[in-house]
Structure formats: C-alpha cells, structure tokens
PDB file of C-alpha atoms and ligand atoms in Angstrom:
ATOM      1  CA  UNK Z   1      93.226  82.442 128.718  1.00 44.00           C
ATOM      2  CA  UNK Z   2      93.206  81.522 125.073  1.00 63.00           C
ATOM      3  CA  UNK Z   3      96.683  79.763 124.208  1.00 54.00           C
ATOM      4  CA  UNK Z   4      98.645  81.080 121.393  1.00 88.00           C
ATOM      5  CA  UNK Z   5     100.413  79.499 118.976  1.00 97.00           C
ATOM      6  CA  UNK Z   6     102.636  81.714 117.218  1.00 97.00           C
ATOM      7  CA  UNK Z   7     105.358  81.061 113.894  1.00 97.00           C
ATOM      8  CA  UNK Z   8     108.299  80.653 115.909  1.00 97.00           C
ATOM      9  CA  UNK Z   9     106.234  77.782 117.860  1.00 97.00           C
ATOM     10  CA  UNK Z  10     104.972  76.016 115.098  1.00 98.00           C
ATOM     11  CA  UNK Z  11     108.364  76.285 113.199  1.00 98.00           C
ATOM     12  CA  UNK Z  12     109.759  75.204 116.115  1.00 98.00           C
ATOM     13  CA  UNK Z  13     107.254  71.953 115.543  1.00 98.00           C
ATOM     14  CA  UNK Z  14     108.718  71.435 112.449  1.00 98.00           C
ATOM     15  CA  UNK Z  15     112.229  71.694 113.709  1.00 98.00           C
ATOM     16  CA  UNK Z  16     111.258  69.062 116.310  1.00 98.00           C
ATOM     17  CA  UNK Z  17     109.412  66.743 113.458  1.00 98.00           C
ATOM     18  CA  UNK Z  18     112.644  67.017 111.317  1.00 98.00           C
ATOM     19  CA  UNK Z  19     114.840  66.449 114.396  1.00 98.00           C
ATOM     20  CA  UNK Z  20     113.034  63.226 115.335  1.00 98.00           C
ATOM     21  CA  UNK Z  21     112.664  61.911 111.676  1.00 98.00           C
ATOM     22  CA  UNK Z  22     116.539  62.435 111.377  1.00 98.00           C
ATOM     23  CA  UNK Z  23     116.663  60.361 114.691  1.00 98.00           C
ATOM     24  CA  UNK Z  24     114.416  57.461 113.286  1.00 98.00           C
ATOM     25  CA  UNK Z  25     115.444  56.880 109.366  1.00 98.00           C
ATOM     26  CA  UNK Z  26     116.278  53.614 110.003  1.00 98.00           C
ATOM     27  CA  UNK Z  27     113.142  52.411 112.027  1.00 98.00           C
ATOM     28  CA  UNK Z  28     110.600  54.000 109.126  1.00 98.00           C
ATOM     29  CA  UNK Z  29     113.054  52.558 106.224  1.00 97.00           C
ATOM     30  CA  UNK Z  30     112.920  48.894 108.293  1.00 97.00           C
ATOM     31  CA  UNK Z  31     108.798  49.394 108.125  1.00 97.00           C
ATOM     32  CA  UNK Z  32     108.689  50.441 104.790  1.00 95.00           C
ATOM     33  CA  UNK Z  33     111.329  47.484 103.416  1.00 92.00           C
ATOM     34  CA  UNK Z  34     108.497  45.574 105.486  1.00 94.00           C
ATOM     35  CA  UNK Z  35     105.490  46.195 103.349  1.00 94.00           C
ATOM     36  CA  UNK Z  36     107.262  48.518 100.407  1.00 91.00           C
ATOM     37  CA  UNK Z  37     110.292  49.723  99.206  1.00 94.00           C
ATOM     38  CA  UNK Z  38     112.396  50.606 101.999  1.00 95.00           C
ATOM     39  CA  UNK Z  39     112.492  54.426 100.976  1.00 96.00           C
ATOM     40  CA  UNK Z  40     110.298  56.169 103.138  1.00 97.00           C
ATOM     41  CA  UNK Z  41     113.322  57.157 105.811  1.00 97.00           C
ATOM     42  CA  UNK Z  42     115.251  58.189 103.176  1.00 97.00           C
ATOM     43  CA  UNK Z  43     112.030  60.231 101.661  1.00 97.00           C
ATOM     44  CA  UNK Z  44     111.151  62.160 104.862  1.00 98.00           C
ATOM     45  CA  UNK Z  45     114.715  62.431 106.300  1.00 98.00           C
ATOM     46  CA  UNK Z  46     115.745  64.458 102.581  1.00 98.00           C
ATOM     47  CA  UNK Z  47     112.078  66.215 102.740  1.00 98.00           C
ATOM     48  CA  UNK Z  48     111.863  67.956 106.015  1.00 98.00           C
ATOM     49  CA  UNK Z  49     115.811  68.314 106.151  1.00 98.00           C
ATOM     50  CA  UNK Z  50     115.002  71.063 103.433  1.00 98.00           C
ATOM     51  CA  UNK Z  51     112.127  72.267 105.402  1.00 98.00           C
ATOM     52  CA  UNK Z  52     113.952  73.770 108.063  1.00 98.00           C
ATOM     53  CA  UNK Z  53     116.757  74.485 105.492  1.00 98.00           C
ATOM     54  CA  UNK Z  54     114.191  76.843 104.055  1.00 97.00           C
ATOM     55  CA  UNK Z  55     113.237  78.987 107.062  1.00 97.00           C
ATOM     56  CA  UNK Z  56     116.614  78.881 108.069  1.00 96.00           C
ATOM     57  CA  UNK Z  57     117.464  80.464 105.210  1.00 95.00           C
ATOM     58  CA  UNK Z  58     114.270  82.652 105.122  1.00 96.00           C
ATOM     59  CA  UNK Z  59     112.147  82.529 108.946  1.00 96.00           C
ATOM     60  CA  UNK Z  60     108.721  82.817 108.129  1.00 97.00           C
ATOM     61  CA  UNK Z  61     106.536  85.569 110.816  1.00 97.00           C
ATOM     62  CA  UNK Z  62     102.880  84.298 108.825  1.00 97.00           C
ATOM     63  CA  UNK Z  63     101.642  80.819 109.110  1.00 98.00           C
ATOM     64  CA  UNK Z  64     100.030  80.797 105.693  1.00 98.00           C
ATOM     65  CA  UNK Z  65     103.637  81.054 104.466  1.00 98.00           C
ATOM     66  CA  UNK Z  66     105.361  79.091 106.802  1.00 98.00           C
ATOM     67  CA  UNK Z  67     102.975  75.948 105.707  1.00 98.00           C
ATOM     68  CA  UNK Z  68     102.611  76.773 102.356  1.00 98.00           C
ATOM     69  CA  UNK Z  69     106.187  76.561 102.147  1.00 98.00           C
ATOM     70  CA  UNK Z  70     106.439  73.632 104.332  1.00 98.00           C
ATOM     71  CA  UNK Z  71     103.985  72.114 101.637  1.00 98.00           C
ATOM     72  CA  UNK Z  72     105.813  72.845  98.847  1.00 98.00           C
ATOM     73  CA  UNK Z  73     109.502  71.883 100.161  1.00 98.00           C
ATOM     74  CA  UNK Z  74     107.855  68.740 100.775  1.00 98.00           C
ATOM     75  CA  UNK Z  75     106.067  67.910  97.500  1.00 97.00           C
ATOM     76  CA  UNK Z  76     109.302  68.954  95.503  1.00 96.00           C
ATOM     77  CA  UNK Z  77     111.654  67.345  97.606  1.00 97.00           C
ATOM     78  CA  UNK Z  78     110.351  63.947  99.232  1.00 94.00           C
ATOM     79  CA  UNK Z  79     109.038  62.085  95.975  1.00 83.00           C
ATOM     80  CA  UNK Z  80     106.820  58.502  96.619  1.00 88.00           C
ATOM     81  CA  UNK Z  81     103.464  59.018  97.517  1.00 94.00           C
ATOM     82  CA  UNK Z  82     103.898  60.232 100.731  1.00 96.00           C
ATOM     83  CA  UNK Z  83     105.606  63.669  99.393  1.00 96.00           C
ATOM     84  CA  UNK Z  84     102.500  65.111  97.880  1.00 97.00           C
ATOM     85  CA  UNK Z  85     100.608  63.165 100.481  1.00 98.00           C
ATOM     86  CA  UNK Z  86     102.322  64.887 103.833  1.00 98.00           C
ATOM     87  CA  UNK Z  87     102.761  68.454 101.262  1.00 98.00           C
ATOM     88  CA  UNK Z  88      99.003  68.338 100.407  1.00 98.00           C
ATOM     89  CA  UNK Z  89      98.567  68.563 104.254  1.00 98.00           C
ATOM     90  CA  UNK Z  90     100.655  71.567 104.627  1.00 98.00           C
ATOM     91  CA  UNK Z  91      98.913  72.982 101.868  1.00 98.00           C
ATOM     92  CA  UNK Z  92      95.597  73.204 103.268  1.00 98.00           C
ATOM     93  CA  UNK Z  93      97.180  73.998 106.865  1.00 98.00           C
ATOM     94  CA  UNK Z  94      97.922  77.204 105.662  1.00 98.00           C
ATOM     95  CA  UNK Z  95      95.331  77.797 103.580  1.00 98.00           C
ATOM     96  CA  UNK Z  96      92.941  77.165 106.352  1.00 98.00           C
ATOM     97  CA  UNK Z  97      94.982  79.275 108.686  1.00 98.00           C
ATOM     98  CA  UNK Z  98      95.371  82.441 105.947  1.00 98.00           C
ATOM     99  CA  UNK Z  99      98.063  85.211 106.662  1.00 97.00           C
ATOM    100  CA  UNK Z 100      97.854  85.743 110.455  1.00 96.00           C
ATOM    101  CA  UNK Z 101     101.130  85.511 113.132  1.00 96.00           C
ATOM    102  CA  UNK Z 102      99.558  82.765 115.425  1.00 97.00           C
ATOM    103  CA  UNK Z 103      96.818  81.101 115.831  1.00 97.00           C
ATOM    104  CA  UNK Z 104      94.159  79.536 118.394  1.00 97.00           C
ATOM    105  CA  UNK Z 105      93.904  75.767 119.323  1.00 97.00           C
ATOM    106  CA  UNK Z 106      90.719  75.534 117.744  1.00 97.00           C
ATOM    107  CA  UNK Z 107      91.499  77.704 114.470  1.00 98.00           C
ATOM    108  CA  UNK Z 108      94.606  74.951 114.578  1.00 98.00           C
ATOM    109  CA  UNK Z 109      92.358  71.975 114.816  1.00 98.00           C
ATOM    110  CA  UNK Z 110      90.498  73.519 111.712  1.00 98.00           C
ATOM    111  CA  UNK Z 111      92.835  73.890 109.780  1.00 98.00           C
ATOM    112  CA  UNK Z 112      94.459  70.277 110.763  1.00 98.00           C
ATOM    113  CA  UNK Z 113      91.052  68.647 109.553  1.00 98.00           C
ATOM    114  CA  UNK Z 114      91.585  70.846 106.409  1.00 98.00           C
ATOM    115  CA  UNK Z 115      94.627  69.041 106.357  1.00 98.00           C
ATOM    116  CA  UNK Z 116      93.118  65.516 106.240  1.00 98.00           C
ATOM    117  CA  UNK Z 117      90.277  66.571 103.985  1.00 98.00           C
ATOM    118  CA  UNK Z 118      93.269  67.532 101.177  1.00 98.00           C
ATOM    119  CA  UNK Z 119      95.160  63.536 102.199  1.00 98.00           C
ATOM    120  CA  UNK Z 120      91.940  61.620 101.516  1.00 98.00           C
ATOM    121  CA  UNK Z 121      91.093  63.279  98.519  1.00 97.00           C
ATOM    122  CA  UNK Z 122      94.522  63.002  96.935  1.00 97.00           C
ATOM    123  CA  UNK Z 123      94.946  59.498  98.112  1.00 97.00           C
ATOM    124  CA  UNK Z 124      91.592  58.459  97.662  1.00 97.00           C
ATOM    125  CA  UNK Z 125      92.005  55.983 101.283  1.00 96.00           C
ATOM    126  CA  UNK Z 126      89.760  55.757 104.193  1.00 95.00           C
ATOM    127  CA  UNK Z 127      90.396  54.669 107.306  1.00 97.00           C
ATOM    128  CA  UNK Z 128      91.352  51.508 108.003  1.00 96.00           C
ATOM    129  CA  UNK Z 129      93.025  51.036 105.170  1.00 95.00           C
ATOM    130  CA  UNK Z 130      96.207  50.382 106.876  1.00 96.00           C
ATOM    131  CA  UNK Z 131      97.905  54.161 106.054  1.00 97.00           C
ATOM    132  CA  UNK Z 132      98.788  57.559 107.515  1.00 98.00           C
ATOM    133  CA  UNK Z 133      95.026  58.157 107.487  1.00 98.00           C
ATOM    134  CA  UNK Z 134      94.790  55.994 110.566  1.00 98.00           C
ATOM    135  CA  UNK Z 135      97.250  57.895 112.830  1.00 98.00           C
ATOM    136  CA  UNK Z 136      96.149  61.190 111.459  1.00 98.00           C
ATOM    137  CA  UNK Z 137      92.374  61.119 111.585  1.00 98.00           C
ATOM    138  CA  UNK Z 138      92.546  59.813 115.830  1.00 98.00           C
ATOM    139  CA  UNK Z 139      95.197  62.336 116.400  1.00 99.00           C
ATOM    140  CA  UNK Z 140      93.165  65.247 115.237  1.00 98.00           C
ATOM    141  CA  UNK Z 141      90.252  64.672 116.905  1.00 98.00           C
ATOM    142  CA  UNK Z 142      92.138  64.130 120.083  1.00 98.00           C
ATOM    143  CA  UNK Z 143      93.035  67.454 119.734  1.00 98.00           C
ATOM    144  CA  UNK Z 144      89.322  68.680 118.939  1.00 98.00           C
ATOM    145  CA  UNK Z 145      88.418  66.890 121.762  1.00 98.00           C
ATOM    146  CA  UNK Z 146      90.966  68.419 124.254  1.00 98.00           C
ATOM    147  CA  UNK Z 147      90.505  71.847 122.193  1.00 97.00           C
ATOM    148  CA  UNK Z 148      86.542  71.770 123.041  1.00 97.00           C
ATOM    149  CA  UNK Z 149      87.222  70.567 126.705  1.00 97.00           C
ATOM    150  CA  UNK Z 150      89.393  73.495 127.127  1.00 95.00           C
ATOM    151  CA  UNK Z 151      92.592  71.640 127.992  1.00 96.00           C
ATOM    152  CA  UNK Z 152      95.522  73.775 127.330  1.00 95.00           C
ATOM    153  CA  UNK Z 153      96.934  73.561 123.439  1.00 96.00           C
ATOM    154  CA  UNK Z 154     100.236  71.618 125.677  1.00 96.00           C
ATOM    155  CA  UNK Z 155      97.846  69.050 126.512  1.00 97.00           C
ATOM    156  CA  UNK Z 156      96.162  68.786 123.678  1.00 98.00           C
ATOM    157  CA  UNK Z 157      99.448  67.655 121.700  1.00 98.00           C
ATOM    158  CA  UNK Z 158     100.396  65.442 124.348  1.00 98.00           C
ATOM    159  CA  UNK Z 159      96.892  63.302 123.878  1.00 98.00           C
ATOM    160  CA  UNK Z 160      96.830  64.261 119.950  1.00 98.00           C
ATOM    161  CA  UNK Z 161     100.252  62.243 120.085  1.00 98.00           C
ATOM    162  CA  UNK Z 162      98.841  59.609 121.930  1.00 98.00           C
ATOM    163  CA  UNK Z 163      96.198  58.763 119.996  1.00 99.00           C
ATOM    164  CA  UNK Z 164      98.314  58.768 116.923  1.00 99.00           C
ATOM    165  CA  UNK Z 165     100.313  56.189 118.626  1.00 98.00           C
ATOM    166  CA  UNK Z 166      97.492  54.016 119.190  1.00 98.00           C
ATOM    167  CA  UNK Z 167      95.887  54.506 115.352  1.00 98.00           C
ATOM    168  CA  UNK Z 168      99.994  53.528 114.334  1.00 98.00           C
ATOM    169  CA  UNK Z 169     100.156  50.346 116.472  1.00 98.00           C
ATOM    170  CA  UNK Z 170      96.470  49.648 115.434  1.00 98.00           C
ATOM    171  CA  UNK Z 171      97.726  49.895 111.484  1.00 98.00           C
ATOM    172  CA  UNK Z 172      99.571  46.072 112.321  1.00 96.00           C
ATOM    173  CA  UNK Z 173      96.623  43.424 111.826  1.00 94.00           C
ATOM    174  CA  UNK Z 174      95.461  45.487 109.036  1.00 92.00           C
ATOM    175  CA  UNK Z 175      95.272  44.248 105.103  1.00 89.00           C
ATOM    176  CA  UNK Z 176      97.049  46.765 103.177  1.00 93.00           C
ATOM    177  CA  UNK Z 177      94.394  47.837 100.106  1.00 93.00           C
ATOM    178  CA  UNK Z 178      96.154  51.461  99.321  1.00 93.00           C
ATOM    179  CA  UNK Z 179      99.646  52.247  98.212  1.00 90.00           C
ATOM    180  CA  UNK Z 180     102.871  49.744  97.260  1.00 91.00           C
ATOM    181  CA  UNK Z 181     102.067  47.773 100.786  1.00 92.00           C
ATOM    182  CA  UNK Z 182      98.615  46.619  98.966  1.00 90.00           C
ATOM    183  CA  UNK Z 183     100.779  44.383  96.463  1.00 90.00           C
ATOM    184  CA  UNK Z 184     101.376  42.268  99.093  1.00 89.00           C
ATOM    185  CA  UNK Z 185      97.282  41.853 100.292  1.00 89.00           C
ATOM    186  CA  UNK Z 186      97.688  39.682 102.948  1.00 90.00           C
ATOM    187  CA  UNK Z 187     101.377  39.609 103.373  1.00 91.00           C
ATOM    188  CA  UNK Z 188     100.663  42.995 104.577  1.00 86.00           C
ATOM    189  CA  UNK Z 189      98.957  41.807 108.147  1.00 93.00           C
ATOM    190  CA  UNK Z 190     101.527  41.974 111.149  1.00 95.00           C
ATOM    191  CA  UNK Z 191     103.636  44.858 110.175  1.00 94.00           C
ATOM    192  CA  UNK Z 192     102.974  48.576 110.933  1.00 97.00           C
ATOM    193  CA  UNK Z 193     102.405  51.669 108.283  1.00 97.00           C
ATOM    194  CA  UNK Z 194     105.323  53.672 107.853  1.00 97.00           C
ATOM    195  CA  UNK Z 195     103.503  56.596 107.024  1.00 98.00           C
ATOM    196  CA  UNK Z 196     101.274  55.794 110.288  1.00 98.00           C
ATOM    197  CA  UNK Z 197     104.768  55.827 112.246  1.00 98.00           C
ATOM    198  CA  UNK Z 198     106.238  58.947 110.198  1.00 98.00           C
ATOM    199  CA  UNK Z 199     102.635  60.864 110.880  1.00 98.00           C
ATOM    200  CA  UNK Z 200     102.784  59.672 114.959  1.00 98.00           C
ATOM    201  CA  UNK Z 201     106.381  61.280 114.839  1.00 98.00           C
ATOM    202  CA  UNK Z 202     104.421  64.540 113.538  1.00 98.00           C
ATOM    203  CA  UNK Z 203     102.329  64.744 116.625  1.00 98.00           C
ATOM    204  CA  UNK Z 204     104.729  63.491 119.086  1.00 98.00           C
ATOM    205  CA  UNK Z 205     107.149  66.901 117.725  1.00 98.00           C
ATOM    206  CA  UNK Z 206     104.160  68.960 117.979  1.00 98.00           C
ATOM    207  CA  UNK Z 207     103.876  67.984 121.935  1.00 98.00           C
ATOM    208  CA  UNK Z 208     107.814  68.407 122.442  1.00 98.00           C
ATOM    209  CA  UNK Z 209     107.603  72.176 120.600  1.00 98.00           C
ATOM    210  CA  UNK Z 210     104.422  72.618 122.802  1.00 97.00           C
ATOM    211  CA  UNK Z 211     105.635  71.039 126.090  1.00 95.00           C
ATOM    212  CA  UNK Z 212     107.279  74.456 127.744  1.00 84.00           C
ATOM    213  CA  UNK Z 213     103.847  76.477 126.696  1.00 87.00           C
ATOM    214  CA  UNK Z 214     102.407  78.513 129.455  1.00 80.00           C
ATOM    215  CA  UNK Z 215     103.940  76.295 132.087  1.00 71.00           C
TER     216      UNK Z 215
HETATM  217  P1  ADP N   1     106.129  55.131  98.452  1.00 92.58           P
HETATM  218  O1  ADP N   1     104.990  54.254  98.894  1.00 92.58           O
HETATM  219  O2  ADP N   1     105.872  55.805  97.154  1.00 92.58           O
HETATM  220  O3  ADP N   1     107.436  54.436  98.526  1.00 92.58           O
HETATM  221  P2  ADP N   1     106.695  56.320 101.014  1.00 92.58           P
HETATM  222  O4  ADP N   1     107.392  55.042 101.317  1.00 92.58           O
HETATM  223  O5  ADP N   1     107.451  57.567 101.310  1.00 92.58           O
HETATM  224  O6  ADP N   1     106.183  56.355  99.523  1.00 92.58           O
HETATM  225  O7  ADP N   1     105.347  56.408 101.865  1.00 92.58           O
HETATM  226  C1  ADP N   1     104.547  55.271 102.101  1.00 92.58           C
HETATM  227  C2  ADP N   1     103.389  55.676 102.977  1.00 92.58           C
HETATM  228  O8  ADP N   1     102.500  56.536 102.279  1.00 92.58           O
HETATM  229  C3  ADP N   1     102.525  54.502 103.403  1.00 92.58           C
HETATM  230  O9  ADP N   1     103.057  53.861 104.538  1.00 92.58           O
HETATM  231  C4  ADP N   1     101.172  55.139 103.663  1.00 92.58           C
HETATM  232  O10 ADP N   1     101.037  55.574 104.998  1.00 92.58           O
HETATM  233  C5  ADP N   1     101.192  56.349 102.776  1.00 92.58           C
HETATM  234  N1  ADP N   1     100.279  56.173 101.656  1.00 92.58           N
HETATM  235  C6  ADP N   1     100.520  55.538 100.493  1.00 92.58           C
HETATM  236  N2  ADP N   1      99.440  55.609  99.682  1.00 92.58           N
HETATM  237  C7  ADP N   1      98.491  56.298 100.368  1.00 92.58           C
HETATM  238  C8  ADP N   1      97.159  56.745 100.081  1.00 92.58           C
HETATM  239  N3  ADP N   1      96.578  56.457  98.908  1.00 92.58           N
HETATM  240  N4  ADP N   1      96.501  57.455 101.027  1.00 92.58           N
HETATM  241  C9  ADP N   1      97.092  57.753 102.203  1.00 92.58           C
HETATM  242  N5  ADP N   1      98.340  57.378 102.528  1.00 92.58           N
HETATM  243  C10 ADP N   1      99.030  56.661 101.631  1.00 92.58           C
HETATM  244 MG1   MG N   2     108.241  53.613 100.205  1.00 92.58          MG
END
C-alpha cells in the first residue's frame, strides 16, 4: 500500500516544527551565543510562528503552495543566514513536488534532496563543515533508505530523525569554516551547530505529524 502524505499532514509537520521550535528558543539561542550571535531562537521562533500564521489564515490543499509559501514566510521573516537558508529549502520542496494534494514517500524524498541541492548552493558548505548541512544530508538519506526498503513513510521519519540527531551531535568536534561560528576557527570545536539542532527539530516534527499514519 503506497503511504500518502497529504497537505493537512505535512502542514500538520510544520505545525509540529513550529510547536517544538517555540518549545526550544532558549536551547538553539544558548548554541548559537556559543559559536555566534545568540539569535538563531529568536530567528526561527519569529519565522515559523508566521508560517503557521499564514495557513491559518489561508490553509493551503496543494503542496507546491503550501511550501512555496512556507519558503517565502521564512526568507521574509527569519533574517541571518539561516532564513534564506531553511526558505531556499522550502522553495525547491515545492517546486520539486509541483501542484498535486499529497504526495508519495519517494516523490517526498525527491523533492527533500531538491531541498539540499538549493542549501548547498546558496551557502556554498559541504559537509562537515560543522552546519545544518550535516543533520540534513544523513536525515534525508535515512529516509531514501527506509523509502527504498519499503518501510512505511511513519518509519521512515522516525529513522530520518534519528540520523539527524546523530549528524547534530556529530557537528561538536567539528572546526567551524562556514557562517559567523567560522570567526572563531578553533574556538568553534566542542559546541554543537544551531542550525544542525534547529534542522534535527525539523525531522523529529516530521515523525510526531507522521507517528498516527496508517497505524
Ligand atoms: P546567523 O548566523 O546569521 O546569525 P542563524 O543564527 O539564524 O543566522 O543561523 C545560524 C546557522 O545557519 C548555523 O548554525 C548554520 O547551521 C547555518 N549556516 C550558516 N551559514 C551556512 C552556510 N553557508 N551553509 C549552510 N548552513 C549555514
Ligand atoms: Mg545567529
């Protein structure tokens, strides 16, 4: 049986992401005052609060348009380089994903590598260079791999989360060489990317939205 995921799940993903970044300002500001400038909290928490604000206002029933919004709200709302970086993603999302109602976990894992294709070529980093690039590059091939082994799209998020985790804690002995946390060079080893922790948030909401799917 091939999964769905339909617009009211994947809004309710970014429900879930906006819940949980509301939940854990303070623990992404206390990275970021770590290795930058103590904003990134305060970026996402203003950034996806507007999300859902949006399709509160205005639901969206296509996924092109609810991540194309999503995209937008972000790069006009969050600021630092992690606005356009995370609204870049949404951008391709829904691109990749065009104007259809719901989508399959492999269409979705597409169009999440379409994602990651538009974050390395606006922020010109590569893995291991101690940024969201090293949660978000693990976590979507988690979900490829789950995808291609036919585990359900539940699943899938649950190990796509995990992995992100892992890329996040991995981000710690790292030397900073993109972004504000690069001033610092070496100062930078010990302490974990924000972004890494903001983008592990994104997959953990994407298994809580997914959790009660076909269960
Ligand atoms: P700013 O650095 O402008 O204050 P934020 O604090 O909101 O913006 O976001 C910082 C995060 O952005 C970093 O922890 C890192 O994960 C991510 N980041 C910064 N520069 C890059 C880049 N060039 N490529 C990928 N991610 C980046
Ligand atoms: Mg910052």
């Amino acid at each position: 049986m091939m999964a769905e995921l339909t617009a009211v799940l994947l809004t309710g993903w970014l429900h879930e992401f906006r819940a949980s970044v509301a939940a854990q300002r303070e623990y992404l500001t206390e990275l970021d005052s770590a290795i930058g400038d103590a904003d990134h909290g305060a970026n996402l928490d203003r950034g996806t609060a507007a999300v859902v604000a949006a399709f509160e206002q205005a639901p969206a029933t296509r996924l092109d348009d609810l991540f194309k919004r999503t995209g937008m709200t972000l790069v006009s709302s969050v600021g630092g380089a992690s606005g356009p970086l995370f609204g870049t993603f949404f951008l391709r999302i829904g691109a990749s994903l065009g104007p259809v109602a719901s989508t399959t976990g492999a269409d979705f894992g597409a169009a999440l590598s379409a994602g990651l294709g538009g974050v390395e070529t606006r922020g010109k980093a590569a893995l291991g260079e101690k940024t969201m690039l090293d949660a978000l590059a693990p976590a979507i091939d988690a979900w490829d791999s789950a995808v291609a082994r036919h585990k359900h799209v539940r699943e899938a998020a649950v190990l796509a989360a995990t992995a992100a985790a892992t890329g996040r804690d991995a981000t710690a002995p790292l030397v900073a060489t993109k972004g504000r946390a690069s001033y610092l060079g070496e100062r930078s080893v010990g302490h974990i990317d924000p972004g890494a922790a903001s983008t592990t948030l994104l997959f953990e909401a994407l298994a809580t939205a997914l959790d009660g799917v076909g269960k």
